[in-house]
Tab-separated table of C-alpha atoms and ligand atoms in Angstrom:
chain	number	residue	atom	x	y	z
A	45	MET	CA	-52.893	215.039	-181.790
A	46	LEU	CA	-55.310	217.157	-183.824
A	47	PHE	CA	-54.114	219.828	-186.245
A	48	LYS	CA	-56.994	222.261	-186.825
A	49	ASN	CA	-57.568	224.627	-189.750
A	50	ALA	CA	-54.897	223.465	-192.187
A	51	LEU	CA	-54.909	224.692	-195.779
A	52	ILE	CA	-53.605	221.508	-197.368
A	53	GLU	CA	-51.744	221.945	-200.665
A	54	ASN	CA	-53.275	225.296	-201.710
A	55	SER	CA	-56.822	224.296	-200.802
A	56	GLU	CA	-59.008	227.248	-199.864
A	57	THR	CA	-61.098	225.142	-197.469
A	58	PRO	CA	-59.530	224.527	-194.052
A	59	GLN	CA	-59.311	220.915	-192.913
A	60	ASP	CA	-58.247	219.127	-189.752
A	61	ILE	CA	-55.646	216.376	-189.560
A	62	ARG	CA	-55.680	213.737	-186.810
A	63	VAL	CA	-52.345	212.091	-186.057
A	64	GLU	CA	-51.922	209.005	-183.912
A	65	ASN	CA	-48.801	206.887	-183.467
A	66	GLY	CA	-47.001	208.848	-186.170
A	67	ILE	CA	-49.675	208.081	-188.778
A	68	ILE	CA	-52.368	210.298	-190.333
A	69	GLN	CA	-55.612	208.744	-189.043
A	70	GLU	CA	-58.224	211.146	-190.392
A	71	ILE	CA	-58.547	214.266	-192.526
A	72	GLY	CA	-61.704	216.404	-192.644
A	73	SER	CA	-63.829	218.495	-190.342
A	74	LEU	CA	-63.010	216.761	-187.063
A	75	GLU	CA	-64.131	217.091	-183.443
A	76	SER	CA	-61.446	216.802	-180.780
A	77	LYS	CA	-61.417	213.766	-178.534
A	78	ASN	CA	-60.965	213.859	-174.763
A	79	GLU	CA	-57.528	215.158	-173.716
A	80	GLU	CA	-56.349	215.229	-177.278
A	81	GLN	CA	-53.598	217.788	-177.963
A	82	ILE	CA	-54.896	220.470	-180.349
A	83	ILE	CA	-52.697	222.607	-182.563
A	84	ASP	CA	-54.583	225.398	-184.321
A	85	LEU	CA	-52.800	226.127	-187.620
A	86	GLN	CA	-54.932	229.230	-188.208
A	87	HIS	CA	-55.313	228.759	-191.962
A	88	LYS	CA	-51.645	228.166	-192.698
A	89	LEU	CA	-50.430	226.248	-195.730
A	90	VAL	CA	-49.627	222.588	-195.081
A	91	LEU	CA	-47.508	220.708	-197.615
A	92	PRO	CA	-45.864	217.325	-197.745
A	93	PRO	CA	-42.179	217.669	-196.766
A	94	PHE	CA	-39.791	219.091	-199.323
A	95	ILE	CA	-37.374	216.733	-201.069
A	96	GLU	CA	-33.856	217.503	-202.250
A	97	SER	CA	-33.577	215.279	-205.311
A	98	HIS	CA	-30.016	216.198	-206.321
A	99	VAL	CA	-27.090	217.298	-204.173
A	100	HIS	CA	-23.458	216.369	-203.560
A	101	LEU	CA	-23.192	216.181	-199.774
A	102	ASP	CA	-19.516	215.145	-199.865
A	103	THR	CA	-18.451	218.531	-201.272
A	104	CYS	CA	-20.874	220.822	-199.367
A	105	LEU	CA	-19.540	223.683	-197.221
A	106	THR	CA	-16.023	223.706	-198.641
A	107	ALA	CA	-16.082	226.966	-200.658
A	108	GLY	CA	-12.881	229.007	-200.211
A	109	ASP	CA	-11.062	226.156	-198.470
A	110	PRO	CA	-8.168	226.370	-199.220
A	111	VAL	CA	-8.787	228.671	-202.217
A	112	TRP	CA	-11.760	230.425	-203.803
A	113	ASN	CA	-12.904	229.676	-207.308
A	114	GLN	CA	-12.322	233.188	-208.667
A	115	SER	CA	-13.587	232.634	-212.217
A	116	GLY	CA	-16.573	230.579	-211.130
A	117	THR	CA	-15.994	228.086	-213.927
A	118	LEU	CA	-16.416	224.340	-213.691
A	119	PHE	CA	-12.740	223.836	-214.521
A	120	GLU	CA	-11.383	226.146	-211.815
A	121	GLY	CA	-13.842	224.409	-209.490
A	122	ILE	CA	-12.206	221.069	-210.318
A	123	GLU	CA	-8.753	222.588	-209.563
A	124	CYS	CA	-9.969	223.993	-206.223
A	125	TRP	CA	-11.546	220.657	-205.338
A	126	SER	CA	-8.328	218.731	-206.075
A	127	LYS	CA	-6.630	220.877	-203.385
A	128	ARG	CA	-9.518	220.449	-200.918
A	129	LYS	CA	-9.686	216.700	-201.625
A	130	GLU	CA	-6.312	216.217	-199.895
A	131	LYS	CA	-8.000	217.121	-196.581
A	132	LEU	CA	-10.917	214.698	-196.974
A	133	SER	CA	-11.381	212.398	-194.008
A	134	GLU	CA	-14.238	210.614	-192.299
A	135	GLU	CA	-14.336	213.317	-189.579
A	136	ASP	CA	-14.332	216.139	-192.133
A	137	ILE	CA	-17.222	214.644	-194.150
A	138	THR	CA	-19.175	213.716	-191.021
A	139	GLU	CA	-18.922	217.240	-189.616
A	140	ARG	CA	-19.988	218.952	-192.854
A	141	VAL	CA	-22.818	216.534	-193.653
A	142	ASN	CA	-24.205	216.884	-190.124
A	143	LYS	CA	-24.247	220.652	-190.544
A	144	VAL	CA	-25.797	220.727	-193.999
A	145	VAL	CA	-28.461	218.137	-193.174
A	146	ARG	CA	-29.560	220.355	-190.280
A	147	MET	CA	-29.683	223.360	-192.629
A	148	TYR	CA	-31.958	221.349	-194.903
A	149	ALA	CA	-34.139	220.132	-192.002
A	150	ALA	CA	-34.685	223.724	-190.837
A	151	ASN	CA	-36.086	224.501	-194.308
A	152	GLY	CA	-38.639	221.687	-194.310
A	153	ILE	CA	-36.647	219.104	-196.257
A	154	GLN	CA	-37.010	215.522	-194.995
A	155	PHE	CA	-35.581	213.506	-197.897
A	156	ILE	CA	-32.279	213.924	-199.741
A	157	ARG	CA	-30.808	212.118	-202.723
A	158	THR	CA	-27.055	212.661	-202.630
A	159	HIS	CA	-24.445	211.761	-205.224
A	160	ILE	CA	-21.209	210.538	-203.625
A	161	ASP	CA	-17.995	210.362	-205.620
A	162	ILE	CA	-16.785	206.770	-205.833
A	163	THR	CA	-13.768	207.381	-208.114
A	164	ASP	CA	-11.546	206.858	-205.065
A	165	PRO	CA	-9.968	203.421	-204.554
A	166	SER	CA	-10.609	203.600	-200.774
A	167	LEU	CA	-14.323	204.550	-201.206
A	168	MET	CA	-13.925	206.558	-197.994
A	169	ALA	CA	-16.640	209.131	-198.747
A	170	LEU	CA	-19.134	206.385	-199.594
A	171	LYS	CA	-18.348	204.399	-196.437
A	172	THR	CA	-18.781	207.554	-194.338
A	173	MET	CA	-22.035	208.465	-196.055
A	174	LEU	CA	-23.432	204.952	-195.583
A	175	LYS	CA	-22.852	205.372	-191.826
A	176	LEU	CA	-24.430	208.836	-191.817
A	177	ARG	CA	-27.477	207.516	-193.702
A	178	GLY	CA	-28.119	205.383	-190.612
A	179	THR	CA	-27.315	207.904	-187.882
A	180	LEU	CA	-29.351	210.717	-189.450
A	181	LYS	CA	-32.398	208.653	-190.414
A	182	ASP	CA	-34.707	210.134	-187.768
A	183	ILE	CA	-34.342	213.647	-189.157
A	184	MET	CA	-33.494	212.944	-192.795
A	185	GLU	CA	-34.037	210.019	-195.123
A	186	ILE	CA	-30.963	209.925	-197.349
A	187	GLN	CA	-30.632	208.080	-200.652
A	188	ILE	CA	-27.102	207.539	-201.936
A	189	VAL	CA	-26.102	207.464	-205.600
A	190	ALA	CA	-22.728	205.864	-206.352
A	191	PHE	CA	-21.384	208.666	-208.524
A	192	PRO	CA	-18.383	207.952	-210.785
A	193	GLN	CA	-17.220	211.585	-211.046
A	194	ASP	CA	-14.273	210.797	-213.371
A	195	GLY	CA	-16.078	208.204	-215.483
A	196	ILE	CA	-16.683	204.467	-215.467
A	197	LEU	CA	-14.586	203.532	-218.515
A	198	SER	CA	-12.210	206.494	-218.280
A	199	PHE	CA	-11.088	205.938	-214.665
A	200	PRO	CA	-8.868	203.040	-213.586
A	201	ASN	CA	-11.025	200.181	-212.253
A	202	GLY	CA	-14.143	202.320	-212.695
A	203	LYS	CA	-16.414	199.343	-213.334
A	204	GLN	CA	-15.054	197.518	-210.301
A	205	LEU	CA	-15.454	200.555	-208.003
A	206	LEU	CA	-19.039	201.101	-209.127
A	207	THR	CA	-19.881	197.438	-208.575
A	208	GLU	CA	-18.248	197.524	-205.137
A	209	ALA	CA	-20.230	200.661	-204.220
A	210	VAL	CA	-23.471	198.902	-205.156
A	211	MET	CA	-22.532	195.809	-203.149
A	212	MET	CA	-21.749	198.053	-200.131
A	213	GLY	CA	-25.276	199.434	-200.113
A	214	ALA	CA	-25.599	202.450	-202.400
A	215	ASP	CA	-29.262	202.972	-203.304
A	216	ALA	CA	-28.686	204.040	-206.893
A	217	VAL	CA	-26.147	203.593	-209.659
A	218	GLY	CA	-24.658	206.706	-211.270
A	219	ALA	CA	-22.919	207.412	-214.578
A	220	ILE	CA	-21.449	210.456	-216.286
A	221	PRO	CA	-21.445	209.770	-220.039
A	222	HIS	CA	-20.302	213.252	-221.156
A	223	ILE	CA	-17.068	212.944	-219.145
A	224	GLU	CA	-16.070	209.610	-220.714
A	225	TYR	CA	-13.168	209.890	-223.192
A	226	THR	CA	-15.116	208.797	-226.267
A	227	ARG	CA	-18.656	208.438	-227.569
A	228	GLU	CA	-18.141	204.640	-227.490
A	229	TYR	CA	-17.102	204.759	-223.819
A	230	SER	CA	-20.112	206.932	-223.106
A	231	VAL	CA	-22.520	204.340	-224.540
A	232	GLU	CA	-20.692	201.446	-222.879
A	233	SER	CA	-20.703	203.234	-219.506
A	234	LEU	CA	-24.486	203.616	-219.681
A	235	ASP	CA	-24.910	199.972	-220.703
A	236	PHE	CA	-22.776	198.943	-217.764
A	237	ALA	CA	-24.526	201.193	-215.212
A	238	LEU	CA	-28.077	200.274	-216.225
A	239	ASN	CA	-27.318	196.566	-216.415
A	240	LEU	CA	-25.695	196.730	-212.977
A	241	ALA	CA	-28.814	198.428	-211.584
A	242	ALA	CA	-31.134	195.888	-213.223
A	243	GLU	CA	-29.074	193.013	-211.849
A	244	HIS	CA	-29.068	194.347	-208.266
A	245	GLY	CA	-32.539	195.907	-208.176
A	246	LYS	CA	-31.187	199.451	-207.776
A	247	LEU	CA	-32.335	202.840	-208.988
A	248	VAL	CA	-30.282	204.826	-211.528
A	249	ASP	CA	-29.379	208.525	-211.531
A	250	ILE	CA	-27.133	209.729	-214.325
A	251	HIS	CA	-25.231	212.999	-214.586
A	252	CYS	CA	-26.396	213.211	-218.159
A	253	ASP	CA	-25.047	215.643	-220.764
A	254	GLU	CA	-24.141	218.408	-218.298
A	255	ILE	CA	-22.395	220.302	-221.042
A	256	ASP	CA	-23.279	222.935	-223.664
A	257	ASP	CA	-22.326	220.550	-226.492
A	258	GLU	CA	-25.407	219.945	-228.661
A	259	ALA	CA	-23.777	216.701	-229.842
A	260	SER	CA	-23.788	215.242	-226.320
A	261	ARG	CA	-26.436	212.529	-226.651
A	262	GLY	CA	-26.147	210.390	-223.523
A	263	LEU	CA	-29.841	210.997	-222.871
A	264	GLU	CA	-31.104	208.988	-225.864
A	265	THR	CA	-28.950	206.001	-224.864
A	266	ALA	CA	-30.064	206.211	-221.219
A	267	ALA	CA	-33.737	206.392	-222.214
A	268	ALA	CA	-33.427	203.567	-224.757
A	269	ARG	CA	-31.771	201.259	-222.215
A	270	ALA	CA	-34.313	202.202	-219.509
A	271	LEU	CA	-37.023	201.108	-221.929
A	272	GLU	CA	-35.300	197.953	-223.170
A	273	LEU	CA	-34.294	196.730	-219.701
A	274	GLY	CA	-37.742	197.520	-218.268
A	275	LEU	CA	-36.254	199.905	-215.708
A	276	PHE	CA	-38.548	202.791	-216.788
A	277	ASP	CA	-39.071	205.328	-213.996
A	278	LYS	CA	-36.337	203.757	-211.878
A	279	VAL	CA	-34.011	205.782	-214.113
A	280	THR	CA	-33.351	209.499	-213.711
A	281	ALA	CA	-31.437	211.822	-216.003
A	282	SER	CA	-29.979	214.734	-214.034
A	283	HIS	CA	-28.914	218.073	-215.515
A	284	THR	CA	-29.400	217.244	-219.269
A	285	THR	CA	-28.259	220.792	-220.055
A	286	ALA	CA	-27.200	219.830	-223.601
A	287	MET	CA	-30.910	219.432	-224.333
A	288	HIS	CA	-31.109	223.215	-224.111
A	289	SER	CA	-28.936	223.330	-227.237
A	290	TYR	CA	-30.411	220.421	-229.211
A	291	ASN	CA	-32.173	221.405	-232.435
A	292	ASN	CA	-35.972	221.263	-232.306
A	293	ALA	CA	-36.303	218.548	-234.966
A	294	TYR	CA	-34.130	216.234	-232.879
A	295	VAL	CA	-36.026	217.088	-229.668
A	296	LEU	CA	-39.314	216.256	-231.384
A	297	ARG	CA	-38.010	212.773	-232.182
A	298	LEU	CA	-36.376	212.395	-228.762
A	299	MET	CA	-39.588	213.271	-226.861
A	300	ARG	CA	-41.286	210.164	-228.244
A	301	LEU	CA	-38.582	207.961	-226.733
A	302	LEU	CA	-38.517	209.929	-223.460
A	303	LYS	CA	-42.270	209.439	-222.994
A	304	LYS	CA	-42.072	205.727	-223.773
A	305	SER	CA	-39.115	205.262	-221.435
A	306	ARG	CA	-40.916	207.045	-218.533
A	307	ILE	CA	-37.573	208.229	-217.097
A	308	ASN	CA	-37.430	211.126	-214.610
A	309	PHE	CA	-35.521	214.387	-214.958
A	310	VAL	CA	-33.818	216.550	-212.359
A	311	SER	CA	-32.897	220.111	-213.254
A	312	ASN	CA	-30.613	222.262	-211.106
A	313	PRO	CA	-31.360	225.893	-212.012
A	314	LEU	CA	-29.031	227.645	-209.539
A	315	VAL	CA	-25.893	225.767	-210.449
A	316	ASN	CA	-26.495	225.321	-214.163
A	317	THR	CA	-27.299	228.976	-214.878
A	318	HIS	CA	-24.061	229.728	-213.040
A	319	LEU	CA	-21.849	227.117	-214.755
A	320	GLN	CA	-23.235	226.749	-218.277
A	321	GLY	CA	-22.844	229.148	-221.192
A	322	ARG	CA	-19.316	229.976	-220.046
A	323	ILE	CA	-17.731	229.515	-223.451
A	324	ASP	CA	-20.409	231.565	-225.209
A	325	ASN	CA	-19.926	235.175	-226.128
A	326	TYR	CA	-23.344	236.751	-226.705
A	327	PRO	CA	-26.041	235.532	-226.794
A	328	LYS	CA	-25.206	233.317	-223.802
A	329	ARG	CA	-27.200	230.140	-223.306
A	330	ARG	CA	-29.093	229.675	-220.033
A	331	GLY	CA	-27.954	226.070	-219.781
A	332	ILE	CA	-31.201	224.729	-218.384
A	333	THR	CA	-32.903	221.671	-219.763
A	334	ARG	CA	-36.357	222.038	-221.359
A	335	VAL	CA	-38.334	221.813	-218.131
A	336	LYS	CA	-41.502	223.479	-219.395
A	337	GLU	CA	-41.648	221.310	-222.523
A	338	LEU	CA	-40.908	218.088	-220.610
A	339	LEU	CA	-43.679	218.830	-218.100
A	340	ALA	CA	-46.091	219.636	-220.944
A	341	GLU	CA	-45.394	216.156	-222.366
A	342	GLY	CA	-46.283	214.593	-218.990
A	343	ILE	CA	-42.671	213.743	-218.177
A	344	ASN	CA	-41.678	213.885	-214.513
A	345	VAL	CA	-39.260	216.703	-213.590
A	346	SER	CA	-38.022	217.835	-210.198
A	347	PHE	CA	-35.646	220.613	-209.119
A	348	GLY	CA	-32.472	220.178	-207.059
A	349	HIS	CA	-29.814	222.336	-205.446
A	350	ASP	CA	-26.806	220.322	-206.761
A	351	ASP	CA	-24.131	222.160	-204.765
A	352	ILE	CA	-24.178	224.097	-201.527
A	353	TYR	CA	-21.271	226.426	-200.831
A	354	ASP	CA	-18.544	224.431	-202.558
A	355	PRO	CA	-15.911	225.046	-205.288
A	356	TRP	CA	-18.599	224.917	-208.013
A	357	TYR	CA	-21.240	227.061	-206.366
A	358	PRO	CA	-20.326	229.660	-203.728
A	359	MET	CA	-23.834	230.128	-202.337
A	360	GLY	CA	-26.730	228.017	-201.083
A	361	ASN	CA	-28.436	227.733	-197.716
A	362	GLY	CA	-30.297	224.437	-197.905
A	363	SER	CA	-33.566	226.130	-198.851
A	364	LEU	CA	-35.201	224.793	-201.977
A	365	ARG	CA	-37.283	227.964	-202.171
A	366	ASP	CA	-34.471	229.754	-204.010
A	367	VAL	CA	-34.133	226.817	-206.411
A	368	VAL	CA	-37.829	227.010	-207.318
A	369	PHE	CA	-37.808	230.804	-207.485
A	370	LEU	CA	-34.928	230.985	-209.962
A	371	GLY	CA	-36.126	227.896	-211.836
A	372	LEU	CA	-39.505	229.489	-212.576
A	373	HIS	CA	-37.737	232.536	-213.990
A	374	VAL	CA	-35.215	230.829	-216.245
A	375	CYS	CA	-37.699	228.205	-217.443
A	376	GLN	CA	-40.296	230.925	-218.118
A	377	MET	CA	-42.906	229.246	-215.964
A	378	MET	CA	-44.591	232.265	-214.422
A	379	GLY	CA	-48.239	231.538	-215.225
A	380	TYR	CA	-50.513	231.634	-212.164
A	381	GLU	CA	-51.046	227.847	-212.040
A	382	GLU	CA	-47.368	227.214	-212.746
A	383	ILE	CA	-46.399	229.338	-209.735
A	384	MET	CA	-49.082	227.793	-207.487
A	385	ASP	CA	-48.079	224.249	-208.495
A	386	SER	CA	-44.331	224.848	-208.392
A	387	TYR	CA	-43.977	223.290	-204.913
A	388	LYS	CA	-44.554	219.957	-206.678
A	389	LEU	CA	-41.125	220.331	-208.299
A	390	ILE	CA	-39.601	219.872	-204.830
A	391	SER	CA	-42.237	217.533	-203.386
A	392	HIS	CA	-44.488	215.139	-205.348
A	393	ASN	CA	-42.358	215.075	-208.516
A	394	ALA	CA	-39.211	214.466	-206.479
A	395	ALA	CA	-41.015	211.716	-204.535
A	396	LYS	CA	-41.629	209.915	-207.846
A	397	THR	CA	-37.952	210.202	-208.702
A	398	LEU	CA	-36.910	208.830	-205.298
A	399	HIS	CA	-39.551	206.059	-205.529
A	400	ILE	CA	-41.073	206.886	-202.162
A	401	THR	CA	-44.638	207.755	-203.224
A	402	GLU	CA	-46.226	204.867	-201.287
A	403	ARG	CA	-45.212	206.501	-197.971
A	404	TYR	CA	-45.329	210.149	-199.057
A	405	GLY	CA	-48.129	212.709	-199.117
A	406	ILE	CA	-50.803	214.060	-196.796
A	407	GLU	CA	-53.212	211.129	-196.900
A	408	VAL	CA	-54.913	208.862	-194.396
A	409	ASN	CA	-52.765	205.868	-193.348
A	410	LYS	CA	-49.551	207.523	-194.500
A	411	PRO	CA	-46.780	208.703	-192.133
A	412	ALA	CA	-47.651	212.014	-190.447
A	413	SER	CA	-44.858	213.887	-192.194
A	414	PHE	CA	-45.706	217.405	-193.316
A	415	ILE	CA	-44.576	220.998	-193.080
A	416	ILE	CA	-46.440	224.161	-192.138
A	417	LEU	CA	-45.577	227.398	-193.937
A	418	ASP	CA	-46.253	230.977	-192.881
A	419	ALA	CA	-48.587	231.613	-195.839
A	420	GLU	CA	-52.010	230.649	-197.142
A	421	ASN	CA	-50.816	229.202	-200.430
A	422	TYR	CA	-47.565	228.496	-202.240
A	423	TYR	CA	-47.765	231.606	-204.432
A	424	GLU	CA	-47.692	233.708	-201.271
A	425	ALA	CA	-45.018	231.533	-199.662
A	426	LEU	CA	-42.759	231.867	-202.668
A	427	THR	CA	-43.220	235.609	-203.206
A	428	ARG	CA	-42.836	236.530	-199.552
A	429	ASP	CA	-40.083	234.008	-198.873
A	430	SER	CA	-42.202	232.626	-196.028
A	431	VAL	CA	-40.479	230.479	-193.439
A	432	VAL	CA	-41.341	226.878	-192.692
A	433	LEU	CA	-42.978	227.362	-189.282
A	434	SER	CA	-42.650	223.707	-188.361
A	435	SER	CA	-41.687	220.371	-189.826
A	436	TYR	CA	-43.287	217.149	-188.571
A	437	LYS	CA	-41.738	213.796	-189.378
A	438	ASN	CA	-43.658	210.649	-188.444
A	439	GLY	CA	-45.738	212.722	-186.041
A	440	LYS	CA	-42.754	214.292	-184.260
A	441	ILE	CA	-41.689	217.894	-184.646
A	442	ILE	CA	-38.115	218.112	-185.958
A	443	ALA	CA	-37.748	221.828	-186.791
A	444	GLU	CA	-39.398	225.113	-185.936
A	445	ASN	CA	-38.848	228.668	-187.211
A	446	THR	CA	-40.178	232.030	-186.120
A	447	PRO	CA	-40.930	234.628	-188.811
A	448	SER	CA	-38.652	237.643	-188.627
A	449	GLN	CA	-40.247	240.968	-187.727
A	450	ARG	CA	-39.745	244.317	-189.413
A	451	LYS	CA	-40.420	247.675	-187.746
A	452	LEU	CA	-40.865	250.813	-189.815
A	453	MET	CA	-40.391	254.091	-187.934
A	454	PHE	CA	-42.667	256.220	-190.066
B	113	FE2	FE1	-24.655	217.124	-209.853
């Protein structure tokens, strides 16, 4: 199969991509072979597939069931979820995850890292998700984080449940230091989680300081342990919204450790601008971690959705375009190059976080997985909200969209 005239990753020079047996064989100015199928991309933008680096698939598509979160706060969200939780079953999770994964696939996403709540003695959601990881693998590669929503030290048998989740096959170990009852528990929970990951060769993804409290300092402990245990970029700090409120002198000191530790960051602009700053009068904090400053220091940051249509976030359609669009605004990253490069926040940077770079990217000898957008470059795609025309995974087409048409009668 020969894809002609592709504008790969904002390049202005069209190139051709030859795919055989699901692998990219050649890239360049290529002549077609006998009886080879030719697809003329007509100077459309070709990108590596998008990656959702942070979502909670077990809560997706439950907004308003049985009640709506009227205030929109995190705490009312928790109340709504406790009512919805009573209805959780394998069938319920399977049905919702199947739907939401297809929404993602239609928008060019081929990899998802999902956090799954394991503060449930039956571990039902995790068991269901482990099955779905297998059944959905041809359309979506799913990475599962064992997520201790109510804490590791502050939930009965938290350590045991987390260990069990890892033994059952979770890909990454989670933690939530700012939810633990005390500062001491917070530190101990991180020690436990990172040691568990080191022992079992797992990745780590922490819900880290998702709070407007400038004294919430889980991040420094996570980074220090990542460095000391040699886990480095196997560790990811998600949210880190408290960093928005840290004083600059502290951040200056912290940056040194963050760079040495090589940990990744995931920021979730849609959900955190919605949930943070709720106890402020005016001025109200944006509640977004220091994405621009982290990137300037060479630290890896990706963007995630976090929630899709659930008690904490009543919107979301599985398109990471909106995540990038809002993220660029609230992080004040609207320079020309920043806009052009912003697709990396949901592609290459996320691939580093998921540790899949060796089989990711539009390069010879890598899997023929890429997406074609109805635009010439990402600036245009983002501004015009261009659709993903098609998504190829291992050489097979898994999703196709047709651009909508508008008629003006004047
Ligand atoms: Fe989250």
